[in-house]
Short mmCIF file of C-alpha atoms in Angstrom, two decimals:
data_model
loop_
_atom_site.label_atom_id
_atom_site.label_comp_id
_atom_site.label_asym_id
_atom_site.label_seq_id
_atom_site.Cartn_x
_atom_site.Cartn_y
_atom_site.Cartn_z
CA MET A 1 5.00 -11.88 12.03
CA GLN A 2 1.51 -12.61 12.91
CA ASP A 3 2.33 -12.31 16.35
CA HIS A 4 3.82 -8.83 15.86
CA PRO A 5 2.39 -5.80 17.80
CA ASP A 6 1.79 -3.80 14.72
CA SER A 7 -1.47 -4.33 13.11
CA LEU A 8 -0.12 -3.38 9.69
CA VAL A 9 2.57 -6.00 10.01
CA GLN A 10 0.04 -8.76 11.24
CA THR A 11 -2.02 -7.97 8.00
CA GLU A 12 0.82 -8.26 5.66
CA ALA A 13 1.75 -11.56 7.17
CA ILE A 14 -1.72 -12.91 6.49
CA SER A 15 -1.74 -11.48 3.12
CA CYS A 16 1.61 -13.37 2.70
CA LEU A 17 -0.04 -16.60 3.97
CA GLN A 18 -2.73 -16.15 1.56
CA GLN A 19 -0.39 -16.13 -1.23
CA LEU A 20 1.66 -18.90 -0.14
CA HIS A 21 -1.34 -21.02 0.12
CA LEU A 22 -2.30 -20.37 -3.30
CA PHE A 23 0.74 -21.30 -4.90
CA ALA A 24 1.90 -23.79 -2.37
CA PRO A 25 -0.89 -24.94 -0.23
CA ARG A 26 1.00 -27.96 1.46
CA HIS A 27 3.06 -25.34 3.25
CA VAL A 28 0.78 -23.38 5.06
CA ASN A 29 -0.52 -24.64 8.12
CA LEU A 30 -4.21 -24.03 7.69
CA SER A 31 -5.03 -23.92 11.62
CA SER A 32 -3.06 -20.45 11.70
CA LEU A 33 -4.58 -19.14 8.83
CA VAL A 34 -7.98 -19.93 9.25
CA PRO A 35 -8.81 -17.90 12.63
CA ASN A 36 -6.98 -14.80 10.67
CA LEU A 37 -9.08 -15.04 7.94
CA LEU A 38 -12.09 -15.09 10.33
CA LEU A 39 -10.86 -12.54 11.75
CA ARG A 40 -10.09 -10.57 8.42
CA ARG A 41 -14.14 -10.95 7.21
CA ALA A 42 -15.29 -9.46 10.69
CA ALA A 43 -12.69 -6.76 10.24
CA VAL A 44 -14.24 -5.96 6.81
CA ALA A 45 -17.93 -6.33 8.22
CA CYS A 46 -17.06 -4.12 10.92
CA LEU A 47 -15.65 -1.41 8.35
CA ARG A 48 -18.99 -1.79 6.38
CA GLN A 49 -21.15 -0.95 9.33
CA LEU A 50 -18.79 1.92 10.28
CA ALA A 51 -18.70 3.17 6.86
CA GLN A 52 -22.62 3.32 6.76
CA ARG A 53 -22.87 5.85 9.59
CA GLU A 54 -19.73 7.76 9.75
CA ALA A 55 -17.71 7.39 6.31
CA ARG A 56 -16.00 10.52 6.79
CA GLU A 57 -14.69 9.88 10.20
CA VAL A 58 -13.51 6.24 9.04
CA CYS A 59 -11.42 7.48 5.94
CA GLU A 60 -9.77 10.34 7.94
CA TYR A 61 -8.65 7.93 10.62
CA ALA A 62 -7.34 5.30 8.19
CA MET A 63 -5.42 8.22 6.56
CA THR A 64 -4.30 9.30 10.19
CA LEU A 65 -2.88 5.71 11.02
CA VAL A 66 -1.33 5.51 7.45
CA LYS A 67 0.72 8.69 7.97
CA GLU A 68 1.54 7.64 11.45
CA LYS A 69 3.05 4.07 10.22
CA ASP A 70 4.63 6.46 7.38
CA VAL A 71 2.88 4.17 4.95
CA LYS A 72 2.87 5.61 1.07
CA LEU A 73 -0.78 5.61 0.03
CA LYS A 74 -2.63 8.13 -2.13
CA THR A 75 -5.58 6.64 -2.83
CA GLY A 76 -6.82 6.25 0.36
CA LEU A 77 -9.28 3.70 2.15
CA GLU A 78 -11.33 3.37 -1.04
CA GLY A 79 -8.43 2.91 -3.25
CA VAL A 80 -7.61 -0.09 -0.96
CA LEU A 81 -10.92 -1.50 -1.27
CA PHE A 82 -11.00 -1.12 -4.81
CA GLY A 83 -7.72 -3.23 -4.66
CA MET A 84 -9.12 -5.63 -2.69
CA LEU A 85 -11.93 -6.39 -5.15
CA ASP A 86 -9.30 -7.15 -7.59
CA LYS A 87 -8.10 -9.91 -5.65
CA GLU A 88 -10.73 -11.18 -3.11
CA VAL A 89 -12.55 -14.37 -4.17
CA ASP A 90 -15.02 -14.89 -0.98
CA GLN A 91 -18.22 -13.57 -1.83
CA LYS A 92 -19.48 -12.27 1.49
CA LEU A 93 -16.33 -10.49 1.87
CA ARG A 94 -16.56 -8.80 -1.49
CA LYS A 95 -20.23 -7.74 -0.80
CA ASP A 96 -19.05 -5.96 2.29
CA ILE A 97 -16.45 -4.30 0.49
CA HIS A 98 -18.82 -3.35 -2.12
CA ASP A 99 -21.28 -2.12 0.29
CA THR A 100 -18.58 -0.24 2.28
CA LEU A 101 -17.28 1.65 -0.98
CA LEU A 102 -21.12 2.29 -1.80
CA SER A 103 -21.48 3.80 1.73
CA MET A 104 -18.65 5.88 1.28
CA LEU A 105 -19.43 7.21 -2.09
CA GLN A 106 -22.75 8.45 -0.81
CA SER A 107 -21.31 10.07 1.89
CA LEU A 108 -18.29 11.64 0.43
CA ALA A 109 -18.69 12.02 -3.47
CA ALA A 110 -20.55 15.39 -3.28
CA ASP A 111 -17.53 16.97 -1.12
CA ASN A 112 -14.41 15.56 -3.23
CA LEU A 113 -16.20 14.59 -6.71
CA SER A 114 -12.62 14.96 -8.49
CA HIS A 115 -11.21 12.61 -6.17
CA TRP A 116 -13.74 9.87 -6.87
CA LEU A 117 -13.60 10.65 -10.49
CA GLN A 118 -9.83 10.28 -10.71
CA LEU A 119 -9.90 6.96 -8.66
CA SER A 120 -12.74 5.67 -11.05
CA ARG A 121 -10.81 6.44 -13.98
CA ASP A 122 -7.68 4.98 -12.40
CA VAL A 123 -9.29 1.70 -11.73
CA LEU A 124 -10.90 1.51 -15.46
CA THR A 125 -7.30 2.69 -16.85
CA ALA A 126 -5.39 -0.30 -14.89
CA ALA A 127 -7.90 -2.81 -15.68
CA THR A 128 -7.80 -2.05 -19.16
CA GLY A 129 -4.04 -1.66 -19.31
CA GLN A 130 -3.91 -5.40 -18.06
CA GLY A 131 -5.63 -6.31 -21.33
CA LEU A 132 -8.84 -6.69 -20.22
CA THR A 133 -11.77 -5.30 -22.12
CA LEU A 134 -14.50 -3.25 -20.76
CA SER A 135 -17.03 -5.87 -21.51
CA SER A 136 -15.03 -8.40 -19.20
CA LEU A 137 -14.75 -5.48 -16.15
CA ASN A 138 -18.38 -6.42 -14.90
CA ARG A 139 -17.72 -5.26 -11.39
CA PRO A 140 -15.80 -1.89 -11.81
CA ILE A 141 -18.19 -1.01 -14.70
CA GLU A 142 -21.01 -1.57 -12.14
CA TYR A 143 -19.33 0.88 -9.78
CA ILE A 144 -18.69 3.45 -12.28
CA VAL A 145 -22.49 3.29 -13.17
CA LEU A 146 -23.68 3.36 -9.76
CA PHE A 147 -21.24 6.22 -9.41
CA GLN A 148 -22.48 8.35 -12.29
CA ARG A 149 -26.02 7.71 -10.62
CA GLN A 150 -25.24 9.01 -7.18
CA VAL A 151 -23.23 12.13 -9.13
CA HIS A 152 -26.75 12.98 -11.05
CA LEU A 153 -28.97 12.49 -8.01
#
């Protein structure tokens, strides 16, 4: 599946290998996974850089790709990035995702405030619904506080 011509299939294949590595590390060939992880880190870093200059265009293009692939994704690229923050352990990758979200927030929140507020609410609701307390949600709370500061500017 990693050699499939569709990039979404390749992405899912890498994600599956990561999950398999977590639960059955002896059954994963690291020589096939490591280059893809480096590619993933480079892709997120590139996305961060693009979002710093052209957040709107990046989000619109991502939604165009989703529609072409007939994937059900109601939260947009920003929802996917929040989801990645829930799972990602690589600190460099987390920082790039965080920076990408901040760039998108700064560029897009003023035009679509209700979407960003709803997304923030969904993140907090999902986290508290999993039995987490607000005090244990350091990262999402930081995003919400930062978001509120951006709205009040």
